[in-house]
């Protein structure tokens, strides 16, 4: 009985980490980055595209480690999240939901 309770606590801590991690990363990486990068040029599509690419690569480098597989995965994920941020009208809540959903999905698959 005690062992099953400790496994339940660990699962809850992982879920909490997936939720909090996704929200914090969105606030820091997307929220701060785009606030500065798109301060005056938000309506210029070409500038938005460059900013999405830079943000996606930055996310990949910060999260990817030294493996090409991880770097590729996190760069693509960063591009998706950056594009979601632009397409949602810079609503960080949408990104947070997408990011947390991705984190929880990966956790369930592991």
PDB file of C-alpha atoms in Angstrom:
ATOM      1  CA  UNK A   1       0.000   0.000   0.000  1.00  0.00           C
ATOM      2  CA  UNK A   2       2.772   2.431   0.932  1.00  0.00           C
ATOM      3  CA  UNK A   3       4.561   1.801  -2.378  1.00  0.00           C
ATOM      4  CA  UNK A   4       1.457   2.601  -4.439  1.00  0.00           C
ATOM      5  CA  UNK A   5       0.995   5.877  -2.515  1.00  0.00           C
ATOM      6  CA  UNK A   6       4.579   6.945  -3.222  1.00  0.00           C
ATOM      7  CA  UNK A   7       4.094   6.165  -6.950  1.00  0.00           C
ATOM      8  CA  UNK A   8       0.951   8.306  -6.936  1.00  0.00           C
ATOM      9  CA  UNK A   9       2.878  11.233  -5.397  1.00  0.00           C
ATOM     10  CA  UNK A  10       5.606  10.930  -8.034  1.00  0.00           C
ATOM     11  CA  UNK A  11       3.008  10.955 -10.811  1.00  0.00           C
ATOM     12  CA  UNK A  12       1.434  14.098  -9.414  1.00  0.00           C
ATOM     13  CA  UNK A  13       4.823  15.806  -9.176  1.00  0.00           C
ATOM     14  CA  UNK A  14       5.542  14.935 -12.811  1.00  0.00           C
ATOM     15  CA  UNK A  15       2.189  16.295 -13.921  1.00  0.00           C
ATOM     16  CA  UNK A  16       2.728  19.448 -11.909  1.00  0.00           C
ATOM     17  CA  UNK A  17       6.156  19.855 -13.507  1.00  0.00           C
ATOM     18  CA  UNK A  18       4.690  19.409 -16.983  1.00  0.00           C
ATOM     19  CA  UNK A  19       2.050  22.070 -16.332  1.00  0.00           C
ATOM     20  CA  UNK A  20       4.264  24.590 -14.532  1.00  0.00           C
ATOM     21  CA  UNK A  21       7.190  24.022 -16.889  1.00  0.00           C
ATOM     22  CA  UNK A  22       5.073  24.670 -19.973  1.00  0.00           C
ATOM     23  CA  UNK A  23       3.536  27.833 -18.564  1.00  0.00           C
ATOM     24  CA  UNK A  24       6.868  29.228 -17.336  1.00  0.00           C
ATOM     25  CA  UNK A  25       8.617  28.474 -20.623  1.00  0.00           C
ATOM     26  CA  UNK A  26       5.868  30.219 -22.561  1.00  0.00           C
ATOM     27  CA  UNK A  27       6.019  33.300 -20.370  1.00  0.00           C
ATOM     28  CA  UNK A  28       9.795  33.487 -20.621  1.00  0.00           C
ATOM     29  CA  UNK A  29      10.524  32.319 -24.153  1.00  0.00           C
ATOM     30  CA  UNK A  30       7.472  33.464 -26.099  1.00  0.00           C
ATOM     31  CA  UNK A  31       6.142  36.250 -23.879  1.00  0.00           C
ATOM     32  CA  UNK A  32       9.384  38.118 -23.249  1.00  0.00           C
ATOM     33  CA  UNK A  33      10.997  37.381 -26.604  1.00  0.00           C
ATOM     34  CA  UNK A  34       8.056  38.522 -28.708  1.00  0.00           C
ATOM     35  CA  UNK A  35       7.363  41.534 -26.484  1.00  0.00           C
ATOM     36  CA  UNK A  36      10.787  42.877 -27.394  1.00  0.00           C
ATOM     37  CA  UNK A  37      11.176  41.474 -30.914  1.00  0.00           C
ATOM     38  CA  UNK A  38       7.746  42.554 -32.188  1.00  0.00           C
ATOM     39  CA  UNK A  39       7.240  45.692 -30.158  1.00  0.00           C
ATOM     40  CA  UNK A  40       6.724  48.009 -33.131  1.00  0.00           C
ATOM     41  CA  UNK A  41       6.606  45.655 -36.129  1.00  0.00           C
ATOM     42  CA  UNK A  42       3.866  43.199 -35.191  1.00  0.00           C
ATOM     43  CA  UNK A  43       1.839  43.883 -38.323  1.00  0.00           C
ATOM     44  CA  UNK A  44       4.671  43.159 -40.794  1.00  0.00           C
ATOM     45  CA  UNK A  45       4.315  39.530 -42.005  1.00  0.00           C
ATOM     46  CA  UNK A  46       7.934  39.181 -43.160  1.00  0.00           C
ATOM     47  CA  UNK A  47       9.233  40.354 -39.800  1.00  0.00           C
ATOM     48  CA  UNK A  48       6.824  37.985 -38.028  1.00  0.00           C
ATOM     49  CA  UNK A  49       8.145  35.047 -40.069  1.00  0.00           C
ATOM     50  CA  UNK A  50      11.773  35.852 -39.244  1.00  0.00           C
ATOM     51  CA  UNK A  51      10.868  36.243 -35.580  1.00  0.00           C
ATOM     52  CA  UNK A  52       9.060  32.870 -35.543  1.00  0.00           C
ATOM     53  CA  UNK A  53      12.099  31.157 -37.090  1.00  0.00           C
ATOM     54  CA  UNK A  54      14.569  32.800 -34.698  1.00  0.00           C
ATOM     55  CA  UNK A  55      12.359  31.955 -31.732  1.00  0.00           C
ATOM     56  CA  UNK A  56      11.932  28.328 -32.844  1.00  0.00           C
ATOM     57  CA  UNK A  57      15.675  27.826 -33.298  1.00  0.00           C
ATOM     58  CA  UNK A  58      16.366  29.527 -29.964  1.00  0.00           C
ATOM     59  CA  UNK A  59      13.880  27.218 -28.238  1.00  0.00           C
ATOM     60  CA  UNK A  60      15.527  24.219 -29.913  1.00  0.00           C
ATOM     61  CA  UNK A  61      18.988  25.288 -28.802  1.00  0.00           C
ATOM     62  CA  UNK A  62      17.878  25.980 -25.234  1.00  0.00           C
ATOM     63  CA  UNK A  63      16.029  22.685 -24.888  1.00  0.00           C
ATOM     64  CA  UNK A  64      17.653  20.348 -27.405  1.00  0.00           C
ATOM     65  CA  UNK A  65      20.874  19.438 -25.717  1.00  0.00           C
ATOM     66  CA  UNK A  66      23.559  17.863 -27.895  1.00  0.00           C
ATOM     67  CA  UNK A  67      21.515  15.280 -29.762  1.00  0.00           C
ATOM     68  CA  UNK A  68      20.413  16.078 -33.327  1.00  0.00           C
ATOM     69  CA  UNK A  69      17.139  14.259 -32.685  1.00  0.00           C
ATOM     70  CA  UNK A  70      16.300  16.325 -29.634  1.00  0.00           C
ATOM     71  CA  UNK A  71      17.498  19.529 -31.273  1.00  0.00           C
ATOM     72  CA  UNK A  72      15.294  18.851 -34.294  1.00  0.00           C
ATOM     73  CA  UNK A  73      12.251  17.958 -32.184  1.00  0.00           C
ATOM     74  CA  UNK A  74      12.531  21.026 -29.944  1.00  0.00           C
ATOM     75  CA  UNK A  75      13.204  23.345 -32.881  1.00  0.00           C
ATOM     76  CA  UNK A  76      10.064  22.124 -34.659  1.00  0.00           C
ATOM     77  CA  UNK A  77       8.112  22.398 -31.403  1.00  0.00           C
ATOM     78  CA  UNK A  78       9.467  25.929 -30.953  1.00  0.00           C
ATOM     79  CA  UNK A  79       8.392  26.841 -34.489  1.00  0.00           C
ATOM     80  CA  UNK A  80       4.895  25.460 -33.855  1.00  0.00           C
ATOM     81  CA  UNK A  81       4.580  27.317 -30.563  1.00  0.00           C
ATOM     82  CA  UNK A  82       5.925  30.563 -32.044  1.00  0.00           C
ATOM     83  CA  UNK A  83       3.513  30.329 -34.987  1.00  0.00           C
ATOM     84  CA  UNK A  84       0.668  29.571 -32.575  1.00  0.00           C
ATOM     85  CA  UNK A  85       1.562  32.693 -30.625  1.00  0.00           C
ATOM     86  CA  UNK A  86       1.423  34.870 -33.749  1.00  0.00           C
ATOM     87  CA  UNK A  87      -1.745  33.247 -35.140  1.00  0.00           C
ATOM     88  CA  UNK A  88      -3.556  33.575 -31.802  1.00  0.00           C
ATOM     89  CA  UNK A  89      -3.015  37.332 -31.795  1.00  0.00           C
ATOM     90  CA  UNK A  90      -0.202  37.066 -29.217  1.00  0.00           C
ATOM     91  CA  UNK A  91      -2.426  35.360 -26.641  1.00  0.00           C
ATOM     92  CA  UNK A  92       0.033  33.585 -24.325  1.00  0.00           C
ATOM     93  CA  UNK A  93      -2.791  31.515 -22.821  1.00  0.00           C
ATOM     94  CA  UNK A  94      -3.267  29.643 -26.089  1.00  0.00           C
ATOM     95  CA  UNK A  95       0.439  28.830 -26.191  1.00  0.00           C
ATOM     96  CA  UNK A  96       0.434  27.721 -22.595  1.00  0.00           C
ATOM     97  CA  UNK A  97      -2.417  25.270 -23.271  1.00  0.00           C
ATOM     98  CA  UNK A  98      -0.670  23.882 -26.381  1.00  0.00           C
ATOM     99  CA  UNK A  99       2.661  23.567 -24.555  1.00  0.00           C
ATOM    100  CA  UNK A 100       1.168  21.902 -21.468  1.00  0.00           C
ATOM    101  CA  UNK A 101      -0.833  19.518 -23.674  1.00  0.00           C
ATOM    102  CA  UNK A 102       2.355  18.534 -25.532  1.00  0.00           C
ATOM    103  CA  UNK A 103       4.214  18.008 -22.245  1.00  0.00           C
ATOM    104  CA  UNK A 104       1.443  15.868 -20.768  1.00  0.00           C
ATOM    105  CA  UNK A 105       1.105  13.865 -23.999  1.00  0.00           C
ATOM    106  CA  UNK A 106       4.818  13.076 -24.024  1.00  0.00           C
ATOM    107  CA  UNK A 107       4.674  12.150 -20.365  1.00  0.00           C
ATOM    108  CA  UNK A 108       1.793   9.737 -20.993  1.00  0.00           C
ATOM    109  CA  UNK A 109       3.647   8.117 -23.902  1.00  0.00           C
ATOM    110  CA  UNK A 110       6.793   7.520 -21.838  1.00  0.00           C
TER     111      UNK A 110
END
